[in-house]
Each structure stands twice: as structure tokens, then as C-alpha cells.
PDB file of C-alpha atoms in Angstrom:
ATOM      1  CA  UNK A  30      -0.136  -0.016  -0.010  1.00 88.00           C
ATOM      2  CA  UNK A  31       2.653   2.108   0.715  1.00 89.00           C
ATOM      3  CA  UNK A  32       4.181   2.191  -2.740  1.00 88.00           C
ATOM      4  CA  UNK A  33       0.620   2.454  -4.188  1.00 89.00           C
ATOM      5  CA  UNK A  34       0.033   5.720  -2.077  1.00 93.00           C
ATOM      6  CA  UNK A  35       3.837   7.067  -3.041  1.00 93.00           C
ATOM      7  CA  UNK A  36       2.910   7.042  -6.752  1.00 92.00           C
ATOM      8  CA  UNK A  37       0.422   8.337  -9.104  1.00 94.00           C
ATOM      9  CA  UNK A  38      -2.588   6.799  -7.812  1.00 90.00           C
ATOM     10  CA  UNK A  39      -1.617   7.756  -4.247  1.00 93.00           C
ATOM     11  CA  UNK A  40      -1.443  11.607  -5.535  1.00 94.00           C
ATOM     12  CA  UNK A  41      -4.794  11.059  -7.269  1.00 91.00           C
ATOM     13  CA  UNK A  42      -3.372  11.396 -11.034  1.00 93.00           C
ATOM     14  CA  UNK A  43      -6.400  10.024 -12.522  1.00 88.00           C
ATOM     15  CA  UNK A  44      -9.065  11.217 -10.007  1.00 86.00           C
ATOM     16  CA  UNK A  45     -11.451  14.284 -10.886  1.00 82.00           C
ATOM     17  CA  UNK A  46     -10.133  17.094  -8.564  1.00 81.00           C
ATOM     18  CA  UNK A  47     -12.184  20.393  -9.440  1.00 83.00           C
ATOM     19  CA  UNK A  48     -15.101  20.007  -7.518  1.00 78.00           C
ATOM     20  CA  UNK A  49     -17.650  20.727  -6.487  1.00 82.00           C
ATOM     21  CA  UNK A  50     -17.604  18.051  -4.029  1.00 78.00           C
ATOM     22  CA  UNK A  51     -21.216  17.546  -2.685  1.00 80.00           C
ATOM     23  CA  UNK A  52     -22.625  15.079  -0.332  1.00 78.00           C
ATOM     24  CA  UNK A  53     -23.020  12.028  -2.349  1.00 77.00           C
ATOM     25  CA  UNK A  54     -24.775   8.734  -1.705  1.00 80.00           C
ATOM     26  CA  UNK A  55     -22.341   5.726  -1.448  1.00 73.00           C
ATOM     27  CA  UNK A  56     -23.738   4.238  -4.606  1.00 80.00           C
ATOM     28  CA  UNK A  57     -21.714   7.223  -6.193  1.00 77.00           C
ATOM     29  CA  UNK A  58     -18.544   5.919  -5.075  1.00 70.00           C
ATOM     30  CA  UNK A  59     -15.390   8.239  -3.909  1.00 70.00           C
ATOM     31  CA  UNK A  60     -16.494  11.936  -3.694  1.00 74.00           C
ATOM     32  CA  UNK A  61     -13.981  13.629  -1.664  1.00 77.00           C
ATOM     33  CA  UNK A  62     -11.480  16.032  -2.715  1.00 85.00           C
ATOM     34  CA  UNK A  63      -8.581  14.383  -1.117  1.00 90.00           C
ATOM     35  CA  UNK A  64      -6.313  11.946  -2.990  1.00 93.00           C
ATOM     36  CA  UNK A  65      -6.044   8.663  -1.787  1.00 94.00           C
ATOM     37  CA  UNK A  66      -2.758   9.610  -0.031  1.00 96.00           C
ATOM     38  CA  UNK A  67      -4.555  12.448   1.813  1.00 96.00           C
ATOM     39  CA  UNK A  68      -7.635   9.782   2.451  1.00 94.00           C
ATOM     40  CA  UNK A  69      -5.478   7.584   4.066  1.00 96.00           C
ATOM     41  CA  UNK A  70      -3.396   9.781   6.258  1.00 96.00           C
ATOM     42  CA  UNK A  71      -6.570  11.724   7.569  1.00 95.00           C
ATOM     43  CA  UNK A  72      -8.086   8.225   8.198  1.00 95.00           C
ATOM     44  CA  UNK A  73      -5.059   7.097  10.232  1.00 96.00           C
ATOM     45  CA  UNK A  74      -4.969  10.041  12.087  1.00 96.00           C
ATOM     46  CA  UNK A  75      -8.823   9.861  12.717  1.00 96.00           C
ATOM     47  CA  UNK A  76      -8.290   6.296  13.780  1.00 97.00           C
ATOM     48  CA  UNK A  77      -5.489   7.152  16.120  1.00 97.00           C
ATOM     49  CA  UNK A  78      -7.647   9.804  17.924  1.00 97.00           C
ATOM     50  CA  UNK A  79     -10.458   7.341  18.338  1.00 97.00           C
ATOM     51  CA  UNK A  80      -8.474   4.690  19.752  1.00 97.00           C
ATOM     52  CA  UNK A  81      -6.475   6.968  22.152  1.00 97.00           C
ATOM     53  CA  UNK A  82      -9.704   8.353  23.057  1.00 96.00           C
ATOM     54  CA  UNK A  83     -11.322   4.724  23.522  1.00 97.00           C
ATOM     55  CA  UNK A  84      -8.301   2.743  24.474  1.00 97.00           C
ATOM     56  CA  UNK A  85      -6.036   5.229  25.680  1.00 97.00           C
ATOM     57  CA  UNK A  86      -3.474   4.525  23.005  1.00 97.00           C
ATOM     58  CA  UNK A  87      -2.536   4.814  19.100  1.00 98.00           C
ATOM     59  CA  UNK A  88      -3.647   1.940  17.224  1.00 97.00           C
ATOM     60  CA  UNK A  89      -0.241   0.349  16.289  1.00 96.00           C
ATOM     61  CA  UNK A  90       0.205   0.300  20.372  1.00 97.00           C
ATOM     62  CA  UNK A  91      -3.229  -1.847  20.870  1.00 98.00           C
ATOM     63  CA  UNK A  92      -2.931  -5.151  21.939  1.00 97.00           C
ATOM     64  CA  UNK A  93      -4.045  -7.823  18.958  1.00 97.00           C
ATOM     65  CA  UNK A  94      -7.379  -8.280  20.639  1.00 97.00           C
ATOM     66  CA  UNK A  95      -8.061  -4.594  21.188  1.00 98.00           C
ATOM     67  CA  UNK A  96      -6.977  -3.967  17.480  1.00 97.00           C
ATOM     68  CA  UNK A  97      -9.297  -6.817  16.525  1.00 97.00           C
ATOM     69  CA  UNK A  98     -12.147  -5.012  18.111  1.00 97.00           C
ATOM     70  CA  UNK A  99     -10.969  -1.649  16.927  1.00 97.00           C
ATOM     71  CA  UNK A 100     -11.517  -2.913  13.310  1.00 97.00           C
ATOM     72  CA  UNK A 101     -14.468  -4.754  14.075  1.00 97.00           C
ATOM     73  CA  UNK A 102     -15.886  -1.565  15.300  1.00 97.00           C
ATOM     74  CA  UNK A 103     -14.864   0.469  12.379  1.00 96.00           C
ATOM     75  CA  UNK A 104     -16.099  -2.597   9.972  1.00 96.00           C
ATOM     76  CA  UNK A 105     -19.486  -1.864  11.837  1.00 96.00           C
ATOM     77  CA  UNK A 106     -19.597   1.764  11.449  1.00 92.00           C
ATOM     78  CA  UNK A 107     -19.589   1.768  15.438  1.00 96.00           C
ATOM     79  CA  UNK A 108     -16.295   3.708  15.901  1.00 96.00           C
ATOM     80  CA  UNK A 109     -17.042   7.596  16.020  1.00 94.00           C
ATOM     81  CA  UNK A 110     -14.408   9.386  14.023  1.00 94.00           C
ATOM     82  CA  UNK A 111     -14.304  12.938  14.283  1.00 89.00           C
ATOM     83  CA  UNK A 112     -15.350  14.445  10.869  1.00 84.00           C
ATOM     84  CA  UNK A 113     -14.745  11.188   9.264  1.00 85.00           C
ATOM     85  CA  UNK A 114     -16.431   8.247   8.367  1.00 89.00           C
ATOM     86  CA  UNK A 115     -14.850   5.053  10.085  1.00 93.00           C
ATOM     87  CA  UNK A 116     -16.902   2.404   7.969  1.00 93.00           C
ATOM     88  CA  UNK A 117     -15.783   4.181   4.802  1.00 90.00           C
ATOM     89  CA  UNK A 118     -12.054   4.448   5.878  1.00 93.00           C
ATOM     90  CA  UNK A 119     -12.270   0.486   7.132  1.00 96.00           C
ATOM     91  CA  UNK A 120     -13.669  -0.463   3.720  1.00 94.00           C
ATOM     92  CA  UNK A 121     -11.121   1.679   1.683  1.00 93.00           C
ATOM     93  CA  UNK A 122      -8.192   0.067   3.532  1.00 94.00           C
ATOM     94  CA  UNK A 123      -9.586  -3.483   3.460  1.00 95.00           C
ATOM     95  CA  UNK A 124     -10.275  -3.186  -0.305  1.00 94.00           C
ATOM     96  CA  UNK A 125      -6.263  -1.704  -0.875  1.00 93.00           C
ATOM     97  CA  UNK A 126      -4.886  -4.242   1.549  1.00 93.00           C
ATOM     98  CA  UNK A 127      -6.842  -7.329  -0.716  1.00 94.00           C
ATOM     99  CA  UNK A 128      -5.697  -5.709  -3.882  1.00 92.00           C
ATOM    100  CA  UNK A 129      -1.958  -5.646  -2.926  1.00 91.00           C
ATOM    101  CA  UNK A 130      -2.600  -9.269  -1.461  1.00 92.00           C
ATOM    102  CA  UNK A 131      -3.821 -10.800  -4.277  1.00 93.00           C
ATOM    103  CA  UNK A 132      -1.948  -8.603  -7.078  1.00 93.00           C
ATOM    104  CA  UNK A 133       0.594  -9.828  -9.250  1.00 94.00           C
ATOM    105  CA  UNK A 134       3.874  -9.715  -7.273  1.00 94.00           C
ATOM    106  CA  UNK A 135       5.640  -7.573  -9.791  1.00 91.00           C
ATOM    107  CA  UNK A 136       3.435  -4.731  -8.340  1.00 88.00           C
ATOM    108  CA  UNK A 137       5.142  -5.073  -4.775  1.00 88.00           C
ATOM    109  CA  UNK A 138       2.388  -7.190  -2.818  1.00 90.00           C
ATOM    110  CA  UNK A 139       1.886 -10.870  -2.877  1.00 93.00           C
ATOM    111  CA  UNK A 140       5.548 -12.086  -1.866  1.00 92.00           C
ATOM    112  CA  UNK A 141       6.082 -15.155  -3.321  1.00 94.00           C
ATOM    113  CA  UNK A 142       2.716 -15.658  -4.809  1.00 94.00           C
ATOM    114  CA  UNK A 143       1.202 -16.752  -1.128  1.00 95.00           C
ATOM    115  CA  UNK A 144      -1.903 -15.520  -1.544  1.00 94.00           C
ATOM    116  CA  UNK A 145      -2.271 -17.181  -5.319  1.00 92.00           C
ATOM    117  CA  UNK A 146      -1.101 -20.602  -3.846  1.00 90.00           C
ATOM    118  CA  UNK A 147      -3.456 -19.806  -0.914  1.00 90.00           C
ATOM    119  CA  UNK A 148      -6.519 -19.823  -3.289  1.00 87.00           C
ATOM    120  CA  UNK A 149      -5.065 -22.197  -6.170  1.00 83.00           C
ATOM    121  CA  UNK A 150      -4.880 -19.230  -8.539  1.00 85.00           C
ATOM    122  CA  UNK A 151      -2.236 -20.270 -11.361  1.00 85.00           C
ATOM    123  CA  UNK A 152      -1.372 -16.589 -12.236  1.00 85.00           C
ATOM    124  CA  UNK A 153      -1.325 -15.163 -15.694  1.00 83.00           C
ATOM    125  CA  UNK A 154      -4.241 -16.844 -17.842  1.00 75.00           C
ATOM    126  CA  UNK A 155      -2.293 -17.398 -20.889  1.00 71.00           C
ATOM    127  CA  UNK A 156       0.023 -19.547 -18.979  1.00 72.00           C
ATOM    128  CA  UNK A 157      -2.871 -22.125 -18.112  1.00 75.00           C
ATOM    129  CA  UNK A 158      -5.124 -21.436 -20.908  1.00 76.00           C
ATOM    130  CA  UNK A 159      -4.243 -24.985 -22.238  1.00 80.00           C
ATOM    131  CA  UNK A 160      -5.326 -26.731 -19.017  1.00 79.00           C
ATOM    132  CA  UNK A 161      -8.354 -25.023 -18.069  1.00 78.00           C
ATOM    133  CA  UNK A 162     -10.476 -27.770 -19.150  1.00 84.00           C
ATOM    134  CA  UNK A 163      -8.241 -30.250 -17.331  1.00 83.00           C
ATOM    135  CA  UNK A 164      -8.823 -28.478 -14.026  1.00 80.00           C
ATOM    136  CA  UNK A 165     -12.281 -27.489 -14.473  1.00 84.00           C
ATOM    137  CA  UNK A 166     -14.036 -28.132 -11.093  1.00 85.00           C
ATOM    138  CA  UNK A 167     -10.933 -29.452  -9.535  1.00 82.00           C
ATOM    139  CA  UNK A 168      -8.294 -27.828  -7.388  1.00 78.00           C
ATOM    140  CA  UNK A 169      -5.667 -26.587  -9.343  1.00 75.00           C
ATOM    141  CA  UNK A 170      -2.022 -27.611  -8.364  1.00 78.00           C
ATOM    142  CA  UNK A 171      -0.035 -25.588 -11.114  1.00 80.00           C
ATOM    143  CA  UNK A 172       2.638 -23.570 -10.081  1.00 86.00           C
ATOM    144  CA  UNK A 173       1.402 -19.856 -10.019  1.00 90.00           C
ATOM    145  CA  UNK A 174       2.977 -17.808 -12.902  1.00 90.00           C
ATOM    146  CA  UNK A 175       3.592 -13.797 -12.657  1.00 92.00           C
ATOM    147  CA  UNK A 176       4.479 -11.244 -15.125  1.00 91.00           C
ATOM    148  CA  UNK A 177       7.820 -11.262 -13.682  1.00 90.00           C
ATOM    149  CA  UNK A 178       8.176 -15.170 -14.696  1.00 89.00           C
ATOM    150  CA  UNK A 179       7.694 -13.894 -18.447  1.00 85.00           C
ATOM    151  CA  UNK A 180      10.073 -11.100 -18.397  1.00 78.00           C
TER     152      UNK A 180
END
């Protein structure tokens, strides 16, 4: 996530940023004037303020059990962040973490293709297209292939 936030995506390179930024409905998608980098920074600041108020310490200082409880409260929308939607922040954080975890390793996440092995994903479709019928309805036991394997 740090790499993504440090790059063009984190800087909002492809986002419309000229406003107006009116209150939208969830189905309208992202409607804030913040870049993803600014959004995550504000969310972390709000999360730390809430955990200091609730648990007496910043999120990264919480015990594993407290962290889990804090994340569950954010996910359920029960965490009350000042001027920030905790549920939306949790969803954005979760989405970005999943994208990194399941992405091609060439982008910096999914080290050693661990998530692909975990779910049985063989990687690039071109690498296994000739075996698709053979594995239909069965567990895939092919060594995953990433973009880097073909470079």
C-alpha cells in the first residue's frame, strides 16, 4: 500500500479533482477532494484519535485483541471518528489491502505468490489456458506464474 500511495494513484493522478464536492450517496463512489494519500493519512489520524479516546493509545500500540475489536468497530460503523466516516475508511483500507495481497507480485505485494497458492490461482491466464478444461471443477495444482516469470 505504501508504494501505491507514494505513486501516481496515491497522488490522485487520474481522479477528477476540480469539485464541487457535494455530499453523495454510497453508490456514487468516492466523492472527496482528497487524494488517496491524503485520505489514508486523514483516516489513520482519525483512527489514532479514536483509539486514544477509546483505549488510551494509538492503534499501533494496541494489543492484538484490542486491534481486532477496534477494526470490528470500524467495519461495523460503530467507531466514532471526528469528521470522518470510520466505516468508509475501513472499507477503503480493506479493499487496498486485498488488492495488494492478491495482485501480481511484480507490483510489490503477494510476495512469493503466497495468496495465489492459498486460493489455487495459477497466475497469468495465458500460462494455463491449455489446462483450463483439465482443471474445471477441480483444485488447481499448477505453480503460479506472474508477469515477472515471463520477463
